[in-house]
């Protein structure tokens, strides 16, 4: 592990709605967001693609969505509505994980975008079968970086084991899950002070809370997205990063930042 403090700030849910998309771009252009993960089945996918093409400095990954919305592999077929529903669908053999993940990645690549990393909506790859499918598409599509699964005692270990088997690379640390829905400026300032040595990925959910987002029944994160946008564009947060010697990177630049001798698990 490198002794430097490296931070990737990834905005989830790119492609969910146009107001979320615009907030993510703003958090990148004026703030500390270095990366975003794109929902191939998001209602505002095409809008996100256009914004991404206009913003080449924003590193992109796939936000593989197995919970909520409709299948990409089987158009018109709804995906499970909750993580519990996903687990039940897997037990019943009603969802072909690899085919769905691969179809979502292909849709993004076919739009002309480059992917450097993968994660899952609702942290679905904490489930070992999902981790297996994500590891497989990671290897087959040459996208080595995958979000570190949540630190659930047994499930997290099993998921990481599946990912490592496929050669996936993960950050040393994952931050932001506990702050989801309440990542205001004060909490972000405190979080920055706690960033340890090594590579940390901070997940976040910025956006504008306008009519499109307010009308969506598929998320509980509405007004909180604007609070996160304010925090992520705060000059005080950027100053705190400098004071704590935390260097912002993305998945494109992290190899150089880590150096040849540092390989996160």
Coordinates of C-alpha atoms in Angstrom, one line a residue:
X1 CA 0.0 0.0 0.0
X2 CA 1.3 3.5 -0.8
X3 CA 2.0 5.8 2.1
X4 CA 0.3 8.7 0.1
X5 CA -3.3 9.6 0.6
X6 CA -5.1 9.2 -2.7
X7 CA -8.8 9.9 -3.2
X8 CA -11.2 9.0 -6.0
X9 CA -14.5 10.8 -5.6
X10 CA -17.1 8.9 -7.6
X11 CA -20.6 10.1 -8.3
X12 CA -23.1 7.3 -8.6
X13 CA -26.4 7.2 -10.6
X14 CA -25.2 9.1 -13.7
X15 CA -28.0 8.5 -16.2
X16 CA -30.8 8.3 -13.6
X17 CA -32.5 11.7 -14.4
X18 CA -31.3 14.8 -16.3
X19 CA -31.2 16.9 -13.1
X20 CA -29.0 14.2 -11.4
X21 CA -26.8 14.2 -14.5
X22 CA -26.4 18.0 -14.5
X23 CA -25.5 18.0 -10.8
X24 CA -22.8 15.4 -11.3
X25 CA -21.2 17.4 -14.1
X26 CA -21.3 20.5 -12.0
X27 CA -19.7 18.6 -9.1
X28 CA -16.9 17.6 -11.4
X29 CA -16.4 21.0 -13.1
X30 CA -16.5 23.1 -10.0
X31 CA -15.9 20.6 -7.3
X32 CA -13.9 17.5 -6.3
X33 CA -15.8 14.7 -8.2
X34 CA -13.3 13.0 -10.4
X35 CA -15.4 10.0 -11.7
X36 CA -18.9 8.9 -12.3
X37 CA -20.6 5.6 -12.9
X38 CA -23.3 5.4 -15.6
X39 CA -26.6 3.5 -15.4
X40 CA -27.1 1.8 -18.8
X41 CA -30.8 1.4 -18.0
X42 CA -31.3 4.9 -16.6
X43 CA -34.1 7.0 -18.0
X44 CA -31.7 9.8 -18.8
X45 CA -29.0 7.5 -20.3
X46 CA -28.7 9.4 -23.6
X47 CA -28.6 12.7 -21.9
X48 CA -25.7 11.4 -19.7
X49 CA -23.9 10.2 -22.8
X50 CA -24.1 13.6 -24.4
X51 CA -22.8 15.3 -21.2
X52 CA -20.0 12.7 -20.9
X53 CA -18.9 13.4 -24.5
X54 CA -18.8 17.1 -23.7
X55 CA -16.8 16.5 -20.5
X56 CA -13.8 14.2 -21.4
X57 CA -12.1 15.0 -18.1
X58 CA -14.7 13.1 -16.2
X59 CA -13.6 9.5 -15.7
X60 CA -16.4 7.0 -16.4
X61 CA -17.4 3.6 -15.1
X62 CA -20.5 1.4 -15.3
X63 CA -23.1 1.5 -12.4
X64 CA -24.3 -2.0 -13.1
X65 CA -28.0 -2.0 -12.2
X66 CA -29.6 -5.3 -11.1
X67 CA -32.1 -3.6 -8.8
X68 CA -34.7 -1.3 -10.2
X69 CA -35.7 -0.3 -13.8
X70 CA -35.7 -2.6 -16.7
X71 CA -33.4 -5.1 -18.1
X72 CA -31.0 -4.2 -20.9
X73 CA -30.5 -7.8 -21.9
X74 CA -34.2 -8.4 -22.1
X75 CA -35.9 -5.1 -22.9
X76 CA -39.3 -4.6 -21.3
X77 CA -38.6 -7.0 -18.5
X78 CA -38.5 -5.3 -15.1
X79 CA -35.6 -6.0 -12.8
X80 CA -36.2 -6.8 -9.1
X81 CA -37.4 -3.8 -7.2
X82 CA -35.2 -4.3 -4.1
X83 CA -32.0 -6.1 -2.9
X84 CA -34.3 -8.6 -1.2
X85 CA -36.1 -9.1 -4.5
X86 CA -32.8 -9.6 -6.2
X87 CA -31.7 -12.3 -3.8
X88 CA -35.1 -14.1 -4.3
X89 CA -34.8 -13.8 -8.1
X90 CA -31.3 -15.3 -7.9
X91 CA -32.5 -18.2 -5.7
X92 CA -35.3 -18.9 -8.3
X93 CA -33.0 -18.6 -11.3
X94 CA -35.0 -15.8 -12.8
X95 CA -32.1 -13.5 -13.5
X96 CA -29.1 -14.2 -15.7
X97 CA -26.5 -12.1 -14.1
X98 CA -23.6 -12.3 -16.5
X99 CA -25.9 -11.6 -19.5
X100 CA -27.4 -8.6 -17.9
X101 CA -24.1 -7.1 -16.7
X102 CA -22.5 -7.8 -20.1
X103 CA -25.5 -6.2 -22.0
X104 CA -25.2 -3.0 -19.8
X105 CA -21.5 -2.7 -20.4
X106 CA -21.9 -3.2 -24.2
X107 CA -24.6 -0.5 -24.3
X108 CA -22.3 2.0 -22.8
X109 CA -19.3 1.0 -25.0
X110 CA -21.5 1.1 -28.1
X111 CA -22.4 4.7 -27.2
X112 CA -18.7 5.5 -27.8
X113 CA -17.7 5.9 -24.2
X114 CA -14.6 4.4 -22.4
X115 CA -15.0 2.6 -19.1
X116 CA -12.3 2.3 -16.5
X117 CA -14.2 0.8 -13.6
X118 CA -17.3 -1.0 -12.4
X119 CA -19.6 -0.8 -9.4
X120 CA -23.2 -1.9 -8.7
X121 CA -26.4 -0.1 -7.8
X122 CA -27.5 -0.7 -4.2
X123 CA -24.1 -2.4 -3.6
X124 CA -25.5 -5.6 -5.2
X125 CA -22.0 -7.2 -5.7
X126 CA -21.9 -7.7 -1.9
X127 CA -23.9 -10.9 -2.9
X128 CA -21.3 -13.5 -3.9
X129 CA -23.1 -14.6 -7.1
X130 CA -23.3 -11.0 -8.3
X131 CA -19.6 -10.5 -7.4
X132 CA -18.8 -13.6 -9.5
X133 CA -20.7 -12.1 -12.5
X134 CA -19.1 -8.7 -12.0
X135 CA -15.6 -10.3 -11.8
X136 CA -16.3 -12.2 -15.0
X137 CA -17.3 -9.1 -17.0
X138 CA -14.4 -7.2 -15.5
X139 CA -12.0 -9.7 -16.9
X140 CA -13.7 -10.3 -20.2
X141 CA -14.1 -6.6 -21.0
X142 CA -10.7 -5.5 -19.7
X143 CA -12.1 -3.2 -17.0
X144 CA -10.0 -4.2 -13.9
X145 CA -11.1 -1.8 -11.3
X146 CA -14.2 -2.7 -9.2
X147 CA -15.6 -1.0 -6.2
X148 CA -14.5 -2.6 -3.0
X149 CA -17.6 -4.4 -1.5
X150 CA -19.0 -3.1 1.8
X151 CA -17.2 -4.3 5.0
X152 CA -19.9 -6.9 5.9
X153 CA -18.0 -9.5 7.9
X154 CA -18.6 -12.7 5.9
X155 CA -20.4 -11.5 2.8
X156 CA -17.8 -8.8 2.1
X157 CA -14.9 -11.3 2.4
X158 CA -16.7 -13.8 0.1
X159 CA -17.4 -11.1 -2.5
X160 CA -13.8 -9.8 -2.4
X161 CA -12.6 -13.4 -2.8
X162 CA -14.7 -13.9 -5.9
X163 CA -13.4 -10.6 -7.4
X164 CA -9.8 -11.3 -6.7
X165 CA -10.2 -14.7 -8.4
X166 CA -10.9 -12.8 -11.6
X167 CA -8.0 -10.4 -11.2
X168 CA -10.1 -7.4 -10.1
X169 CA -8.4 -4.5 -8.5
X170 CA -10.0 -2.6 -5.6
X171 CA -9.2 0.5 -3.6
X172 CA -7.8 0.0 -0.2
X173 CA -10.7 1.8 1.4
X174 CA -14.3 2.7 0.6
X175 CA -15.9 5.8 2.2
X176 CA -19.2 7.5 2.0
X177 CA -21.7 4.6 2.5
X178 CA -22.5 5.7 6.1
X179 CA -23.0 9.3 4.9
X180 CA -25.4 8.4 2.0
X181 CA -28.3 10.8 2.1
X182 CA -26.6 13.1 4.7
X183 CA -23.3 14.1 3.2
X184 CA -23.3 17.8 3.9
X185 CA -20.3 20.1 4.1
X186 CA -19.6 19.5 7.8
X187 CA -19.7 15.7 7.4
X188 CA -17.5 15.8 4.3
X189 CA -14.9 18.0 6.1
X190 CA -14.8 15.5 8.9
X191 CA -14.6 12.6 6.5
X192 CA -11.6 14.1 4.7
X193 CA -9.7 14.5 7.9
X194 CA -10.1 10.7 8.5
X195 CA -8.8 9.5 5.1
X196 CA -6.0 7.1 5.7
X197 CA -2.9 6.3 3.6
X198 CA -3.5 4.3 0.5
X199 CA -6.2 4.6 -2.1
X200 CA -9.7 5.5 -1.0
X201 CA -12.9 5.7 -3.1
X202 CA -15.5 8.1 -1.8
X203 CA -19.0 7.3 -3.2
X204 CA -21.4 10.2 -3.4
X205 CA -24.8 11.1 -5.0
X206 CA -24.9 14.8 -6.1
X207 CA -27.6 16.2 -8.2
X208 CA -30.2 19.0 -8.6
X209 CA -33.5 18.3 -7.0
X210 CA -35.9 19.5 -9.7
X211 CA -39.3 18.2 -11.0
X212 CA -37.9 15.1 -12.7
X213 CA -36.1 13.8 -9.7
X214 CA -39.0 14.7 -7.3
X215 CA -41.4 12.7 -9.5
X216 CA -39.2 9.6 -9.5
X217 CA -40.5 6.9 -7.1
X218 CA -37.2 4.9 -7.6
X219 CA -35.0 6.8 -5.0
X220 CA -35.2 8.1 -1.5
X221 CA -32.3 10.6 -2.3
X222 CA -33.9 13.8 -3.5
X223 CA -33.1 17.0 -1.5
X224 CA -30.0 15.4 -0.1
X225 CA -28.4 15.4 -3.6
X226 CA -28.3 19.2 -3.6
X227 CA -26.7 19.2 -0.1
X228 CA -24.0 16.9 -1.5
X229 CA -23.6 19.1 -4.5
X230 CA -23.0 22.1 -2.2
X231 CA -20.5 20.1 -0.1
X232 CA -18.6 18.7 -3.1
X233 CA -18.2 22.2 -4.6
X234 CA -17.2 23.8 -1.3
X235 CA -13.9 25.8 -1.3
X236 CA -13.5 24.7 2.3
X237 CA -13.5 21.1 1.4
X238 CA -10.8 21.6 -1.3
X239 CA -8.8 23.5 1.3
X240 CA -9.2 20.7 3.8
X241 CA -7.9 18.2 1.2
X242 CA -4.8 20.3 0.8
X243 CA -4.3 20.6 4.6
X244 CA -4.6 16.9 5.0
X245 CA -2.3 16.1 2.0
X246 CA -5.0 14.2 0.2
X247 CA -4.5 14.0 -3.6
X248 CA -7.4 13.7 -5.9
X249 CA -7.1 11.1 -8.6
X250 CA -9.3 9.0 -10.9
X251 CA -9.1 5.5 -12.2
X252 CA -7.3 6.7 -15.3
X253 CA -4.5 8.3 -13.3
X254 CA -4.3 6.1 -10.3
X255 CA -1.7 3.7 -11.8
X256 CA 0.8 6.5 -12.1
X257 CA -0.1 7.9 -8.7
X258 CA 0.3 4.5 -7.0
X259 CA 3.6 3.8 -8.6
X260 CA 4.8 0.5 -9.9
X261 CA 5.4 -1.0 -6.4
X262 CA 2.0 -0.4 -4.9
X263 CA -0.9 -2.7 -5.8
X264 CA -4.1 -2.5 -3.8
X265 CA -6.0 -5.7 -3.2

